[in-house]
mmCIF file of C-alpha atoms in Angstrom:
data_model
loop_
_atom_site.group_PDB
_atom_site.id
_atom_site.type_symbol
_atom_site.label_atom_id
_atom_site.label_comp_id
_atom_site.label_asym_id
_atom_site.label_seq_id
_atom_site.Cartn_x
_atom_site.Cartn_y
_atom_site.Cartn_z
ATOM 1 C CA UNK G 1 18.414 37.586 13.639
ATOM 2 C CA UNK G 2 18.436 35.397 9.823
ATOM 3 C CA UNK G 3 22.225 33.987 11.486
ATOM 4 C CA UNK G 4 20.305 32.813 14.729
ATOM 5 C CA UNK G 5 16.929 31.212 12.930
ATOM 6 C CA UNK G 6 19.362 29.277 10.455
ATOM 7 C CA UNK G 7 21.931 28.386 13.167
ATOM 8 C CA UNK G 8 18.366 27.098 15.478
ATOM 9 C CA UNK G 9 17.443 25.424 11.857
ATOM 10 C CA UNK G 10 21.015 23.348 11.484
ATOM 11 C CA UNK G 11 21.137 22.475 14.956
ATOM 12 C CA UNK G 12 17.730 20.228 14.390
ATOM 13 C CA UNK G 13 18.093 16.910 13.951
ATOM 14 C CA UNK G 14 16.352 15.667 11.219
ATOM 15 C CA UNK G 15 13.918 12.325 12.252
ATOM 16 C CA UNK G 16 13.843 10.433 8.899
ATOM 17 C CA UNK G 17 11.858 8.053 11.269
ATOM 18 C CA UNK G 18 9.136 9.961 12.248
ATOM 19 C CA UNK G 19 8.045 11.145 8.406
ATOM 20 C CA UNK G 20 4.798 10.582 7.583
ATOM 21 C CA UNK G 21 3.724 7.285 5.188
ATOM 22 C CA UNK G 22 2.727 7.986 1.632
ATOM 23 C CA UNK G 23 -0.536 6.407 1.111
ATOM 24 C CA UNK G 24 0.465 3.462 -0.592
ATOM 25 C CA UNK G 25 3.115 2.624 1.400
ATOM 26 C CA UNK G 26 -0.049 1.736 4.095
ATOM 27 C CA UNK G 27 -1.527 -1.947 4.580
ATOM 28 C CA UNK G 28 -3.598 -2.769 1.534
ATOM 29 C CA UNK G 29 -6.028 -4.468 3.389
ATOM 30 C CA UNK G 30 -9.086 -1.948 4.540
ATOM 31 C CA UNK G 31 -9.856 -2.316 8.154
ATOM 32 C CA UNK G 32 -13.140 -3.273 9.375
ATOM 33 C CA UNK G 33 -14.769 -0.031 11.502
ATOM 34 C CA UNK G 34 -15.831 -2.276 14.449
ATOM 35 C CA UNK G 35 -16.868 1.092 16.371
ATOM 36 C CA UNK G 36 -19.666 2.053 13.750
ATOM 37 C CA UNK G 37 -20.674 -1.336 13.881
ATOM 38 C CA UNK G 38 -20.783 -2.545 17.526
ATOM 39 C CA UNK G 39 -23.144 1.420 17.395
ATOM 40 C CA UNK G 40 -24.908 0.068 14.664
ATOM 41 C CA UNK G 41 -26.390 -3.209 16.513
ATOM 42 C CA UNK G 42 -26.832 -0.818 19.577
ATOM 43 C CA UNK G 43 -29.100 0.927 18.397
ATOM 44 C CA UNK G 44 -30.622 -1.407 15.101
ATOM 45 C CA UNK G 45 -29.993 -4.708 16.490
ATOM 46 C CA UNK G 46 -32.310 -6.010 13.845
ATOM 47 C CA UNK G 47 -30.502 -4.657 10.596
ATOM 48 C CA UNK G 48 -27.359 -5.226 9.293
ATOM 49 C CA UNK G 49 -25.330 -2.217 8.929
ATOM 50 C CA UNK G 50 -24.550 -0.015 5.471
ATOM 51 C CA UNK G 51 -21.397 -1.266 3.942
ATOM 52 C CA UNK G 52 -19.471 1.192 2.841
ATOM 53 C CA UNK G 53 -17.463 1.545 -0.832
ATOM 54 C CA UNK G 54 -14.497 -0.654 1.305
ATOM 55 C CA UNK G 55 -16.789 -3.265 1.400
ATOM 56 C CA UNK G 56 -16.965 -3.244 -2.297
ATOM 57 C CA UNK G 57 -13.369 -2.958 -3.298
ATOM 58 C CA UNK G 58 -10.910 -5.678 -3.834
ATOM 59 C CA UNK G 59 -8.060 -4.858 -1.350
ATOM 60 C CA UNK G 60 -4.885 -2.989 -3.589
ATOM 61 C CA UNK G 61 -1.743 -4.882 -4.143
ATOM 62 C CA UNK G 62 1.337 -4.313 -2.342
ATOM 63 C CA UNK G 63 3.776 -2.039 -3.607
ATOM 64 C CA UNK G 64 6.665 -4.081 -5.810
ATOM 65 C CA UNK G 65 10.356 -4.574 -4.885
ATOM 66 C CA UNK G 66 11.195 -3.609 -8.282
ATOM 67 C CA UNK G 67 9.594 -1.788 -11.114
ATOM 68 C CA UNK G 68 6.933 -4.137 -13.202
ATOM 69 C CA UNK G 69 7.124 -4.334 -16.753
ATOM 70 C CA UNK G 70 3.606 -3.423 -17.739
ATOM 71 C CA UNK G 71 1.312 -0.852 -16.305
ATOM 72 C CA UNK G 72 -2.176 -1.841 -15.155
ATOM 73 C CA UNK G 73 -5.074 0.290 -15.993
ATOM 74 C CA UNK G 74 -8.669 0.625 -15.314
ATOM 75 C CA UNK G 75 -10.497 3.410 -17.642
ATOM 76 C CA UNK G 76 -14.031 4.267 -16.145
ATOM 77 C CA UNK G 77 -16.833 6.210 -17.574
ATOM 78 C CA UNK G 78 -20.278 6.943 -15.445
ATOM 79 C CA UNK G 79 -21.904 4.124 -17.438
ATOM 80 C CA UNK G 80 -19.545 1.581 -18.373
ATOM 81 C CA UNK G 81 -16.110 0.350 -18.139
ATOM 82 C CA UNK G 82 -13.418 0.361 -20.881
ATOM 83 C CA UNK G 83 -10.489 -0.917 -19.484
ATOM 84 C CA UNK G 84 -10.618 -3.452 -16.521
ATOM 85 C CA UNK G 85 -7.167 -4.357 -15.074
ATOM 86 C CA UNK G 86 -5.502 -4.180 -18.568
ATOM 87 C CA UNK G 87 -1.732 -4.468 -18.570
ATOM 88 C CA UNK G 88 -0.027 -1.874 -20.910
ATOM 89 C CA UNK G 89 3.578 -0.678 -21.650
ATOM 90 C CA UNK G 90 1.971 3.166 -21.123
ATOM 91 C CA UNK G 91 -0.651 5.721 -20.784
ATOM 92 C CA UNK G 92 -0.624 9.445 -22.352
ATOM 93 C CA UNK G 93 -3.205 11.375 -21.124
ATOM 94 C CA UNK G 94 -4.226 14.834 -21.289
ATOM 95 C CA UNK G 95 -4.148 16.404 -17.795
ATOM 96 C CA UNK G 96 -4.903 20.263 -17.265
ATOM 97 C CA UNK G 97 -1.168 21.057 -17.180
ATOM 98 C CA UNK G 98 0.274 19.176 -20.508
ATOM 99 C CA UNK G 99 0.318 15.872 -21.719
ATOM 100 C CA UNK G 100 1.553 13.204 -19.449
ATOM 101 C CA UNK G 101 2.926 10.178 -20.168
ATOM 102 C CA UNK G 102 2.383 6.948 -17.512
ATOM 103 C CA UNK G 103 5.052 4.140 -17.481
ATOM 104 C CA UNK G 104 5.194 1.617 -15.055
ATOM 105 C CA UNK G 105 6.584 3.150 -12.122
ATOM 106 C CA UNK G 106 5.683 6.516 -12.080
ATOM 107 C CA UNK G 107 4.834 8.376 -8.984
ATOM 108 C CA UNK G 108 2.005 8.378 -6.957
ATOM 109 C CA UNK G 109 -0.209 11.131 -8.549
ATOM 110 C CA UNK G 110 -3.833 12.634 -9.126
ATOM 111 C CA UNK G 111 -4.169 14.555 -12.610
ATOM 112 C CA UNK G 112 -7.346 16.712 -13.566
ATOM 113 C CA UNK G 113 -8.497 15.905 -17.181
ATOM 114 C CA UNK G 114 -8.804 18.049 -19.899
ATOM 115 C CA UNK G 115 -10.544 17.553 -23.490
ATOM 116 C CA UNK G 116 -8.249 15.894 -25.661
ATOM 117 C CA UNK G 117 -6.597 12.388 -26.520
ATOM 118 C CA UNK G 118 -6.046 9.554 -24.006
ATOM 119 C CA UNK G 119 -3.660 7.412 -25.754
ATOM 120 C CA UNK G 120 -3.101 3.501 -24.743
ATOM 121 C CA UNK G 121 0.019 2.125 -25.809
ATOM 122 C CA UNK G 122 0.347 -1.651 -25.866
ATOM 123 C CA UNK G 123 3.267 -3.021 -27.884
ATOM 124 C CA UNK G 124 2.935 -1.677 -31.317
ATOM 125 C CA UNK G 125 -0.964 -1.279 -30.909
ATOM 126 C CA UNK G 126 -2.277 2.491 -29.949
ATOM 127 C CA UNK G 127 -5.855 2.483 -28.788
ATOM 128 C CA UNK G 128 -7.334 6.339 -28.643
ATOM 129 C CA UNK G 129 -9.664 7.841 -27.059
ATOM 130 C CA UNK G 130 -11.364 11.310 -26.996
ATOM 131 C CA UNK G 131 -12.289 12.130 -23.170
ATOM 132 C CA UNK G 132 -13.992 15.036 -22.209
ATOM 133 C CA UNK G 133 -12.254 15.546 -18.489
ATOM 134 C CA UNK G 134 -12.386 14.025 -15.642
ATOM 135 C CA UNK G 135 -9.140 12.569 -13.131
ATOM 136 C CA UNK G 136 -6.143 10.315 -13.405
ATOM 137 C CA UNK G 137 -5.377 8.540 -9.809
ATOM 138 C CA UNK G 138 -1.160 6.820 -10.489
ATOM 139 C CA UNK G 139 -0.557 4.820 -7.722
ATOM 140 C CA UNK G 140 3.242 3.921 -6.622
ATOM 141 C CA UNK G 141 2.053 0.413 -7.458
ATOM 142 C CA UNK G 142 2.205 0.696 -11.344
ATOM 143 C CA UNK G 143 -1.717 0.831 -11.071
ATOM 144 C CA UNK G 144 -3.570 3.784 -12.958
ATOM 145 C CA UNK G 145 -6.808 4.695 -12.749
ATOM 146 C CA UNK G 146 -9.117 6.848 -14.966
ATOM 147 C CA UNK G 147 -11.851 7.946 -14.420
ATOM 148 C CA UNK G 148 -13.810 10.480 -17.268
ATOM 149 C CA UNK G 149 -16.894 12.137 -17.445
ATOM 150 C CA UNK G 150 -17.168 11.405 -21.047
ATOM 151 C CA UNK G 151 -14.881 9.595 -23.562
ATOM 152 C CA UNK G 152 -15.404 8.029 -27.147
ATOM 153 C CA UNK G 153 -13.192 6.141 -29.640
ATOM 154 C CA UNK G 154 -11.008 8.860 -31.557
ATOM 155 C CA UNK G 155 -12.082 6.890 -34.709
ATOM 156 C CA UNK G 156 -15.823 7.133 -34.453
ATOM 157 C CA UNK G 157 -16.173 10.896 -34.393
ATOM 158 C CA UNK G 158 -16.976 12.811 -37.643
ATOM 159 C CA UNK G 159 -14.614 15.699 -38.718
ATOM 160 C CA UNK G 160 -17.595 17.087 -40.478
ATOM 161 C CA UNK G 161 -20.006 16.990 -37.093
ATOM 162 C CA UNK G 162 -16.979 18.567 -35.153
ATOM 163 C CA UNK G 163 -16.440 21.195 -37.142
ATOM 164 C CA UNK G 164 -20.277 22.468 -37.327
ATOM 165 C CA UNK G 165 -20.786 22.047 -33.441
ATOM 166 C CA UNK G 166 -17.620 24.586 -33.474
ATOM 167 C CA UNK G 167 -18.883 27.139 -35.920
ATOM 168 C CA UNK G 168 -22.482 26.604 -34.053
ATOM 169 C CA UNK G 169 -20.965 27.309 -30.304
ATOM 170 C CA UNK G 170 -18.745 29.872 -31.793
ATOM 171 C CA UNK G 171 -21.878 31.915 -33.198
ATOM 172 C CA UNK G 172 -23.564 31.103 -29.989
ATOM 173 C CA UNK G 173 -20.946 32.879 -28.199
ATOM 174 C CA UNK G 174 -21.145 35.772 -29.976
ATOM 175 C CA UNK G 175 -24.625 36.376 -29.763
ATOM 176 C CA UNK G 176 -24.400 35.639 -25.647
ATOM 177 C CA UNK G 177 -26.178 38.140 -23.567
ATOM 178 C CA UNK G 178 -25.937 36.104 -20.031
ATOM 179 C CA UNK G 179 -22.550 35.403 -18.090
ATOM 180 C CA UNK G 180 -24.351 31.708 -18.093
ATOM 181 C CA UNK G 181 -25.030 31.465 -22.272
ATOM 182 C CA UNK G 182 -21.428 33.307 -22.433
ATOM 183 C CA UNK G 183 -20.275 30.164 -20.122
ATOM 184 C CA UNK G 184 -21.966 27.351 -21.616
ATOM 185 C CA UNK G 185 -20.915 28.506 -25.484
ATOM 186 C CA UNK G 186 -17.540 28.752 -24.269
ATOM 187 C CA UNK G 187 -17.331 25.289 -22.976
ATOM 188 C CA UNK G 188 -18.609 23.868 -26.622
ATOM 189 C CA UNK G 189 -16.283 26.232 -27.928
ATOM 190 C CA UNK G 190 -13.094 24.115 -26.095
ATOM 191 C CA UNK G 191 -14.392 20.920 -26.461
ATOM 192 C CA UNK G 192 -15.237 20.957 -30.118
ATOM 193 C CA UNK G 193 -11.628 22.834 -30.839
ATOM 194 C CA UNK G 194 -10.137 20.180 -28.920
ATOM 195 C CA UNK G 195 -12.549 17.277 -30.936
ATOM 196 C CA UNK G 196 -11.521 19.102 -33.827
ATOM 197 C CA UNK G 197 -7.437 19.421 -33.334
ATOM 198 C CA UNK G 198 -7.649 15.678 -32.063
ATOM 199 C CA UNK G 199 -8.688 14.506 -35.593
ATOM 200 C CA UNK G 200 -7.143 17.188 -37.898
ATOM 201 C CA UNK G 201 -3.783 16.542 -35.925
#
């Protein structure tokens, strides 16, 4: 029976033509939903319709020929932006399974966050950053985008502060009678270890 699937299996041709497109290799321009709309005026002639977060966003470049030199990143917090469109030789940031290092040219990926150090690389300058989590979008353009939940200059924490937030969650923990107290102490527990090994090295 195994000799007849794989024979069935090799006899297949395989249609290199009818694979499905990766994401980016799609038309960066967004296309206009002219269905929605031409509802829309049917039944709200009077209002313009909601745009939608395409309306917003500046259409992506085209994916290069050839590999770029420089990597372009935006770094986004809830509140603010700390890198628009900046150009850099590489990223390192700390995703939920190991550091991971972004050159220009890397594959098209999404990375959870973890708490640790995002490090910017820019000739011989290294910007770092302490983020909390959050999710690193690498686009087959040499574009990266990330976005955390909470991130701060590596050198404007205190090692002092760090240090009693740890011994202060760790007591917490052990004095937990809830599965939610138990929860909460544990997650000051890994972010202050990881504040702490960030700036003790």
């Amino acid at each position: 029976m195994l000799r007849r699937a794989s024979m069935l299996l090799a006899r297949r041709p395989i249609l290199a033509a009818r694979a499905r497109p990766f994401s980016t290799d799609l038309p960066a321009a967004p296309s206009a939903d002219a269905t929605f709309t031409e509802a829309w005026t049917k039944v709200i002639p009077n209002m313009d319709p909601p745009k939608t977060s395409l309306s917003f966003m500046q259409p992506r470049p085209p994916t290069p020929s050839s590999i770029p030199s420089k990597l372009t990143v935006n770094f986004v917090l809830p509140y603010a932006s700390e890198l628009a469109t900046k150009e850099v030789d590489m990223v390192i940031v700390p995703a939920t399974t190991g550091q991971m290092g972004v050159l220009p040219g890397h594959v098209a990926t999404i990375a959870e966050l973890k708490p640790g150090v995002l490090s910017v690389h820019k000739g011989s300058e290294v910007t770092k950053y302490f983020v909390s989590s959050g999710f690193v979008f690498i686009h087959a353009n040499s574009f990266a985008d990330i976005i955390a939940v909470e991130a701060v200059p590596l050198d404007r924490l205190d090692v002092n502060l760090v240090q009693k937030g740890l011994a202060e969650f760790t007591s917490k923990l052990s004095s937990a009678t809830t599965d939610l107290e138990k929860a909460e102490a544990q997650i000051g527990i890994d972010v202050h270890s990881a504040l702490n090994s960030a700036l003790t090295g």
